[in-house]
Amino acid sequence: MARRFILSIDGGGIRGIIPAMVLVDLAKRLKGMPLHEAFDMIAGTSTGGIIAAGLTCPAPDDAKTAACTPEDLVKLYVDEGDEIFDNSTFLGIPESWGISRPRYRPDALEKKLKRILGSKTLDAGLSKVLITAYDIQRRAALFMTNADKENSNFRFWEAARASSAAPTYFPPALIERVGEKKEDERFLPLIDGGVFANDPILAAYVEARKQPWAADDLTFLSLGTGQQNRPVDYQEAKNWGAAGWVLPSHDTPIVSILMQGQASTASYQANKLLNPPGTKIDYSSVVTNDNAKSLNYFRLDRQLTIAENDALDDASSDNIKALKAIATSVITDNTKALDEVARRILETKK
């Protein structure tokens, strides 16, 4: 059977610039092959869900072309990130209000998603797509995907909006299950999929296994958005109550900890599940020396340094510059991994 390729992209807010830049580099190695043709499934959470939607949603004026190229997505973060995370849209004026109101209005984000993605639903996707979110009414994970008919009737822009509704940053999204006749099931209140799958690699694996694809023929490329670098000081944290763990001035540490904890666990589990016994994983890659050809799972990520702010919403020019530098280092240090993934794709889909 033909080898199948699955791309998985983490959440991380403005840090989505890191995987977007990696994908620009990969596209060059693929000699211009569109990523929706290179990958049989593209999965994403939060900012990764926005990237997945952009790469798989048909352009509003061309049903055979993706709404976004990787270059378009980099431009979105660099040129428009400060509008999405605009301080003038902060809803809680005193610091104490920030714990009871979302930090940003969703208007700018929604406007951009509608402009880019139009009104297409997931079942029109150019490849299989998976976008995660969490239903706060039913208290259940939701996997919005055209890998099965049941969960494909969501608009791309609404799926991306819901997946990126990070608690305390944006209000929940109330999105429509298009064509649903039961009123109590038509609209779903959703928040960021990062609360349970900030790294959606295992969700992508399950959806891939639901397809008639042999397990041994699956290659996974998983892209992180930078491992958080902020230690939580014991002397400070021991006095925090509910407010201390969610205050914007602390960059909502509980959100960061939960998302980072899941991501580090998922990458560990995926490596054990998909790669040969004894394969080591660290912050940069599972590729060491000449083992690239033996791997089925490639994880590209990097520990952030003190030069970068790991907050989801720091779209300042200095932080954008620092994140771009991190992305460049991820690409440079993972040349063997990117070369191997590109080689397999070109060999299979030429």
GROMACS .gro file of C-alpha atoms in nm:
model
  350
    1MET     CA    1   0.000   0.000   0.000
    2ALA     CA    2   0.106   0.363  -0.056
    3ARG     CA    3   0.270   0.547   0.229
    4ARG     CA    4   0.051   0.810   0.395
    5PHE     CA    5   0.168   1.136   0.551
    6ILE     CA    6   0.014   1.316   0.847
    7LEU     CA    7   0.105   1.668   0.959
    8SER     CA    8   0.027   1.770   1.319
    9ILE     CA    9   0.064   2.127   1.451
   10ASP     CA   10   0.055   2.239   1.815
   11GLY     CA   11  -0.125   2.531   1.970
   12GLY     CA   12   0.067   2.833   2.096
   13GLY     CA   13  -0.096   3.158   1.987
   14ILE     CA   14   0.144   3.401   1.821
   15ARG     CA   15   0.415   3.132   1.845
   16GLY     CA   16   0.242   2.969   1.547
   17ILE     CA   17   0.493   3.165   1.343
   18ILE     CA   18   0.745   2.890   1.427
   19PRO     CA   19   0.566   2.596   1.255
   20ALA     CA   20   0.451   2.828   0.976
   21MET     CA   21   0.812   2.911   0.892
   22VAL     CA   22   0.910   2.545   0.910
   23LEU     CA   23   0.637   2.471   0.656
   24VAL     CA   24   0.769   2.742   0.424
   25ASP     CA   25   1.103   2.561   0.427
   26LEU     CA   26   0.943   2.219   0.378
   27ALA     CA   27   0.741   2.346   0.081
   28LYS     CA   28   1.066   2.449  -0.088
   29ARG     CA   29   1.206   2.099  -0.034
   30LEU     CA   30   0.888   1.962  -0.193
   31LYS     CA   31   0.964   2.160  -0.508
   32GLY     CA   32   0.642   2.358  -0.489
   33MET     CA   33   0.404   2.068  -0.421
   34PRO     CA   34   0.105   2.210  -0.226
   35LEU     CA   35   0.098   2.083   0.129
   36HIS     CA   36  -0.259   1.954   0.093
   37GLU     CA   37  -0.123   1.723  -0.177
   38ALA     CA   38   0.188   1.630   0.021
   39PHE     CA   39  -0.005   1.536   0.337
   40ASP     CA   40  -0.301   1.302   0.348
   41MET     CA   41  -0.416   1.456   0.674
   42ILE     CA   42  -0.336   1.787   0.845
   43ALA     CA   43  -0.428   1.821   1.213
   44GLY     CA   44  -0.404   2.124   1.435
   45THR     CA   45  -0.501   2.270   1.768
   46SER     CA   46  -0.559   2.640   1.838
   47THR     CA   47  -0.305   2.835   1.631
   48GLY     CA   48  -0.220   2.499   1.473
   49GLY     CA   49  -0.589   2.465   1.388
   50ILE     CA   50  -0.576   2.798   1.206
   51ILE     CA   51  -0.275   2.673   1.007
   52ALA     CA   52  -0.447   2.341   0.931
   53ALA     CA   53  -0.759   2.523   0.814
   54GLY     CA   54  -0.561   2.760   0.593
   55LEU     CA   55  -0.371   2.475   0.425
   56THR     CA   56  -0.676   2.255   0.358
   57CYS     CA   57  -0.967   2.494   0.300
   58PRO     CA   58  -1.031   2.573  -0.067
   59ALA     CA   59  -0.970   2.936  -0.156
   60PRO     CA   60  -1.295   3.135  -0.180
   61ASP     CA   61  -1.234   3.197  -0.552
   62ASP     CA   62  -1.064   2.867  -0.650
   63ALA     CA   63  -1.190   2.528  -0.528
   64LYS     CA   64  -0.866   2.351  -0.622
   65THR     CA   65  -0.623   2.587  -0.446
   66ALA     CA   66  -0.572   2.616  -0.071
   67ALA     CA   67  -0.684   2.934   0.101
   68CYS     CA   68  -0.331   2.988   0.235
   69THR     CA   69   0.024   2.908   0.143
   70PRO     CA   70   0.275   2.873   0.428
   71GLU     CA   71   0.405   3.217   0.330
   72ASP     CA   72   0.055   3.361   0.373
   73LEU     CA   73   0.038   3.217   0.724
   74VAL     CA   74   0.375   3.364   0.823
   75LYS     CA   75   0.252   3.700   0.694
   76LEU     CA   76  -0.066   3.664   0.902
   77TYR     CA   77   0.137   3.629   1.223
   78VAL     CA   78   0.395   3.893   1.138
   79ASP     CA   79   0.168   4.160   0.991
   80GLU     CA   80  -0.164   4.101   1.165
   81GLY     CA   81  -0.083   3.941   1.499
   82ASP     CA   82  -0.083   4.277   1.676
   83GLU     CA   83  -0.439   4.342   1.554
   84ILE     CA   84  -0.561   4.007   1.685
   85PHE     CA   85  -0.393   4.067   2.022
   86ASP     CA   86  -0.469   4.439   2.037
   87ASN     CA   87  -0.440   4.586   2.385
   88SER     CA   88  -0.710   4.839   2.305
   89THR     CA   89  -0.959   4.550   2.290
   90PHE     CA   90  -0.875   4.440   2.646
   91LEU     CA   91  -1.208   4.395   2.820
   92GLY     CA   92  -1.098   4.411   3.184
   93ILE     CA   93  -0.984   4.760   3.273
   94PRO     CA   94  -0.846   4.711   3.626
   95GLU     CA   95  -0.616   4.412   3.676
   96SER     CA   96  -0.871   4.251   3.908
   97TRP     CA   97  -1.128   4.245   3.627
   98GLY     CA   98  -0.897   4.038   3.409
   99ILE     CA   99  -0.983   3.724   3.605
  100SER     CA  100  -1.354   3.747   3.524
  101ARG     CA  101  -1.357   3.875   3.166
  102PRO     CA  102  -1.179   3.754   2.851
  103ARG     CA  103  -0.866   3.949   2.773
  104TYR     CA  104  -0.947   4.018   2.405
  105ARG     CA  105  -1.253   4.067   2.192
  106PRO     CA  106  -1.273   3.808   1.910
  107ASP     CA  107  -1.382   4.059   1.643
  108ALA     CA  108  -1.046   4.106   1.471
  109LEU     CA  109  -0.969   3.733   1.470
  110GLU     CA  110  -1.313   3.643   1.336
  111LYS     CA  111  -1.294   3.905   1.062
  112LYS     CA  112  -0.959   3.772   0.942
  113LEU     CA  113  -1.072   3.408   0.950
  114LYS     CA  114  -1.386   3.489   0.750
  115ARG     CA  115  -1.181   3.682   0.495
  116ILE     CA  116  -0.929   3.402   0.451
  117LEU     CA  117  -1.150   3.093   0.476
  118GLY     CA  118  -1.488   3.209   0.346
  119SER     CA  119  -1.790   2.991   0.419
  120LYS     CA  120  -1.663   2.647   0.313
  121THR     CA  121  -1.725   2.351   0.543
  122LEU     CA  122  -1.474   2.081   0.635
  123ASP     CA  123  -1.629   1.829   0.398
  124ALA     CA  124  -1.498   2.045   0.113
  125GLY     CA  125  -1.140   2.010   0.242
  126LEU     CA  126  -0.860   1.955  -0.008
  127SER     CA  127  -0.724   1.677   0.215
  128LYS     CA  128  -0.827   1.517   0.542
  129VAL     CA  129  -0.828   1.779   0.816
  130LEU     CA  130  -0.864   1.756   1.192
  131ILE     CA  131  -0.924   2.055   1.422
  132THR     CA  132  -0.977   2.010   1.796
  133ALA     CA  133  -1.202   2.199   2.038
  134TYR     CA  134  -1.376   2.138   2.370
  135ASP     CA  135  -1.753   2.153   2.417
  136ILE     CA  136  -1.813   2.330   2.749
  137GLN     CA  137  -2.184   2.245   2.761
  138ARG     CA  138  -2.153   1.873   2.696
  139ARG     CA  139  -1.814   1.864   2.868
  140ALA     CA  140  -1.658   1.663   2.589
  141ALA     CA  141  -1.370   1.683   2.344
  142LEU     CA  142  -1.476   1.756   1.986
  143PHE     CA  143  -1.278   1.644   1.684
  144MET     CA  144  -1.395   1.849   1.386
  145THR     CA  145  -1.285   1.648   1.084
  146ASN     CA  146  -1.380   1.534   0.738
  147ALA     CA  147  -1.227   1.197   0.824
  148ASP     CA  148  -1.581   1.100   0.923
  149LYS     CA  149  -1.917   1.237   0.809
  150GLU     CA  150  -2.050   1.305   1.158
  151ASN     CA  151  -1.812   1.588   1.237
  152SER     CA  152  -1.742   1.738   0.895
  153ASN     CA  153  -2.031   1.986   0.879
  154PHE     CA  154  -1.853   2.280   1.042
  155ARG     CA  155  -1.735   2.589   0.860
  156PHE     CA  156  -1.358   2.614   0.842
  157TRP     CA  157  -1.349   2.965   0.986
  158GLU     CA  158  -1.571   2.872   1.279
  159ALA     CA  159  -1.371   2.557   1.354
  160ALA     CA  160  -1.052   2.765   1.360
  161ARG     CA  161  -1.214   3.030   1.580
  162ALA     CA  162  -1.338   2.767   1.827
  163SER     CA  163  -1.009   2.580   1.841
  164SER     CA  164  -0.823   2.902   1.927
  165ALA     CA  165  -1.065   3.028   2.197
  166ALA     CA  166  -0.803   3.004   2.471
  167PRO     CA  167  -0.961   3.044   2.816
  168THR     CA  168  -0.903   3.389   2.969
  169TYR     CA  169  -0.777   3.523   2.632
  170PHE     CA  170  -1.089   3.495   2.412
  171PRO     CA  171  -1.454   3.421   2.490
  172PRO     CA  172  -1.590   3.079   2.394
  173ALA     CA  173  -1.711   3.042   2.036
  174LEU     CA  174  -2.071   2.950   1.962
  175ILE     CA  175  -2.048   2.776   1.627
  176GLU     CA  176  -2.298   2.608   1.398
  177ARG     CA  177  -2.316   2.244   1.301
  178VAL     CA  178  -2.434   2.320   0.947
  179GLY     CA  179  -2.750   2.137   0.843
  180GLU     CA  180  -2.832   2.010   1.193
  181LYS     CA  181  -3.209   2.013   1.235
  182LYS     CA  182  -3.219   1.961   1.613
  183GLU     CA  183  -3.199   2.307   1.764
  184ASP     CA  184  -3.037   2.185   2.086
  185GLU     CA  185  -2.755   2.027   1.884
  186ARG     CA  186  -2.717   2.289   1.612
  187PHE     CA  187  -2.501   2.540   1.801
  188LEU     CA  188  -2.205   2.429   2.011
  189PRO     CA  189  -2.022   2.641   2.273
  190LEU     CA  190  -1.654   2.560   2.228
  191ILE     CA  191  -1.316   2.657   2.371
  192ASP     CA  192  -0.954   2.597   2.274
  193GLY     CA  193  -0.867   2.236   2.197
  194GLY     CA  194  -0.541   2.298   2.383
  195VAL     CA  195  -0.718   2.223   2.711
  196PHE     CA  196  -0.693   1.854   2.620
  197ALA     CA  197  -0.480   1.826   2.304
  198ASN     CA  198  -0.242   2.118   2.263
  199ASP     CA  199  -0.025   1.871   2.073
  200PRO     CA  200  -0.286   1.684   1.864
  201ILE     CA  201  -0.054   1.407   1.747
  202LEU     CA  202  -0.244   1.125   1.920
  203ALA     CA  203  -0.577   1.256   1.795
  204ALA     CA  204  -0.428   1.259   1.445
  205TYR     CA  205  -0.304   0.902   1.490
  206VAL     CA  206  -0.651   0.780   1.589
  207GLU     CA  207  -0.820   0.954   1.294
  208ALA     CA  208  -0.556   0.815   1.058
  209ARG     CA  209  -0.615   0.463   1.187
  210LYS     CA  210  -0.987   0.503   1.115
  211GLN     CA  211  -0.894   0.525   0.747
  212PRO     CA  212  -0.806   0.222   0.534
  213TRP     CA  213  -0.438   0.302   0.581
  214ALA     CA  214  -0.190   0.045   0.708
  215ALA     CA  215  -0.023   0.146   1.036
  216ASP     CA  216   0.323   0.063   0.902
  217ASP     CA  217   0.271   0.300   0.608
  218LEU     CA  218   0.211   0.612   0.819
  219THR     CA  219   0.467   0.893   0.855
  220PHE     CA  220   0.393   1.170   1.106
  221LEU     CA  221   0.552   1.514   1.109
  222SER     CA  222   0.470   1.696   1.434
  223LEU     CA  223   0.552   2.066   1.470
  224GLY     CA  224   0.571   2.242   1.805
  225THR     CA  225   0.548   2.613   1.880
  226GLY     CA  226   0.836   2.629   2.127
  227GLN     CA  227   0.862   2.472   2.470
  228GLN     CA  228   0.764   2.725   2.738
  229ASN     CA  229   1.057   2.867   2.930
  230ARG     CA  230   0.896   3.042   3.228
  231PRO     CA  231   0.961   2.869   3.559
  232VAL     CA  232   0.693   2.920   3.822
  233ASP     CA  233   0.865   3.039   4.139
  234TYR     CA  234   0.762   2.842   4.444
  235GLN     CA  235   0.789   3.135   4.683
  236GLU     CA  236   0.552   3.333   4.463
  237ALA     CA  237   0.314   3.054   4.364
  238LYS     CA  238   0.264   2.924   4.718
  239ASN     CA  239   0.059   3.234   4.795
  240TRP     CA  240  -0.152   3.230   4.479
  241GLY     CA  241  -0.521   3.164   4.500
  242ALA     CA  242  -0.750   3.131   4.198
  243ALA     CA  243  -0.663   3.483   4.083
  244GLY     CA  244  -0.287   3.431   4.094
  245TRP     CA  245  -0.303   3.133   3.861
  246VAL     CA  246  -0.507   3.314   3.595
  247LEU     CA  247  -0.403   3.680   3.615
  248PRO     CA  248  -0.296   3.828   3.278
  249SER     CA  249   0.002   3.993   3.449
  250HIS     CA  250   0.136   3.641   3.516
  251ASP     CA  251   0.053   3.534   3.158
  252THR     CA  252  -0.212   3.295   3.299
  253PRO     CA  253   0.032   3.031   3.427
  254ILE     CA  254  -0.230   2.761   3.478
  255VAL     CA  255  -0.320   2.772   3.105
  256SER     CA  256   0.047   2.754   3.007
  257ILE     CA  257   0.117   2.466   3.245
  258LEU     CA  258  -0.180   2.255   3.135
  259MET     CA  259  -0.107   2.301   2.765
  260GLN     CA  260   0.266   2.242   2.801
  261GLY     CA  261   0.209   1.938   3.020
  262GLN     CA  262  -0.017   1.775   2.764
  263ALA     CA  263   0.218   1.854   2.477
  264SER     CA  264   0.526   1.708   2.645
  265THR     CA  265   0.328   1.396   2.739
  266ALA     CA  266   0.185   1.348   2.390
  267SER     CA  267   0.526   1.374   2.222
  268TYR     CA  268   0.669   1.119   2.466
  269GLN     CA  269   0.381   0.879   2.402
  270ALA     CA  270   0.390   0.923   2.025
  271ASN     CA  271   0.762   0.850   2.017
  272LYS     CA  272   0.708   0.528   2.216
  273LEU     CA  273   0.410   0.430   2.003
  274LEU     CA  274   0.544   0.505   1.656
  275ASN     CA  275   0.924   0.488   1.661
  276PRO     CA  276   1.166   0.197   1.708
  277PRO     CA  277   1.245   0.099   2.069
  278GLY     CA  278   1.521   0.308   2.221
  279THR     CA  279   1.455   0.618   2.008
  280LYS     CA  280   1.530   0.924   2.218
  281ILE     CA  281   1.336   1.248   2.196
  282ASP     CA  282   1.449   1.590   2.312
  283TYR     CA  283   1.352   1.950   2.252
  284SER     CA  284   1.482   1.963   1.896
  285SER     CA  285   1.426   1.633   1.718
  286VAL     CA  286   1.413   1.256   1.737
  287VAL     CA  287   1.664   1.242   1.453
  288THR     CA  288   2.015   1.152   1.562
  289ASN     CA  289   2.304   1.063   1.336
  290ASP     CA  290   2.169   0.830   1.067
  291ASN     CA  291   1.843   0.703   1.215
  292ALA     CA  292   1.610   0.919   1.003
  293LYS     CA  293   1.511   0.637   0.767
  294SER     CA  294   1.393   0.417   1.055
  295LEU     CA  295   1.149   0.672   1.203
  296ASN     CA  296   0.775   0.700   1.151
  297TYR     CA  297   0.734   1.001   1.383
  298PHE     CA  298   0.932   1.322   1.351
  299ARG     CA  299   0.891   1.582   1.627
  300LEU     CA  300   1.035   1.928   1.556
  301ASP     CA  301   1.032   2.170   1.847
  302ARG     CA  302   1.269   2.378   2.055
  303GLN     CA  303   1.309   2.500   2.411
  304LEU     CA  304   1.253   2.874   2.407
  305THR     CA  305   1.520   3.098   2.557
  306ILE     CA  306   1.503   3.414   2.764
  307ALA     CA  307   1.505   3.610   2.435
  308GLU     CA  308   1.150   3.496   2.351
  309ASN     CA  309   0.830   3.553   2.544
  310ASP     CA  310   0.638   3.225   2.564
  311ALA     CA  311   0.306   3.404   2.624
  312LEU     CA  312   0.037   3.330   2.365
  313ASP     CA  313  -0.026   3.696   2.288
  314ASP     CA  314   0.306   3.883   2.269
  315ALA     CA  315   0.289   4.010   1.911
  316SER     CA  316   0.543   4.287   1.968
  317SER     CA  317   0.797   4.341   1.690
  318ASP     CA  318   1.083   4.236   1.918
  319ASN     CA  319   0.914   3.907   2.010
  320ILE     CA  320   0.817   3.837   1.648
  321LYS     CA  321   1.184   3.884   1.554
  322ALA     CA  322   1.293   3.649   1.834
  323LEU     CA  323   1.038   3.383   1.736
  324LYS     CA  324   1.151   3.399   1.374
  325ALA     CA  325   1.506   3.340   1.492
  326ILE     CA  326   1.390   3.032   1.687
  327ALA     CA  327   1.210   2.903   1.376
  328THR     CA  328   1.529   2.944   1.173
  329SER     CA  329   1.724   2.743   1.430
  330VAL     CA  330   1.459   2.468   1.430
  331ILE     CA  331   1.491   2.442   1.052
  332THR     CA  332   1.872   2.444   1.059
  333ASP     CA  333   1.900   2.182   1.333
  334ASN     CA  334   1.640   1.954   1.177
  335THR     CA  335   1.769   1.944   0.821
  336LYS     CA  336   1.795   1.563   0.826
  337ALA     CA  337   1.437   1.524   0.943
  338LEU     CA  338   1.297   1.768   0.687
  339ASP     CA  339   1.506   1.612   0.410
  340GLU     CA  340   1.380   1.264   0.498
  341VAL     CA  341   1.013   1.365   0.515
  342ALA     CA  342   1.042   1.551   0.184
  343ARG     CA  343   1.223   1.255   0.023
  344ARG     CA  344   0.948   1.013   0.124
  345ILE     CA  345   0.672   1.245   0.003
  346LEU     CA  346   0.833   1.308  -0.334
  347GLU     CA  347   0.913   0.940  -0.378
  348THR     CA  348   0.551   0.841  -0.302
  349LYS     CA  349   0.361   1.119  -0.476
  350LYS     CA  350   0.578   1.205  -0.775
   0.00000   0.00000   0.00000
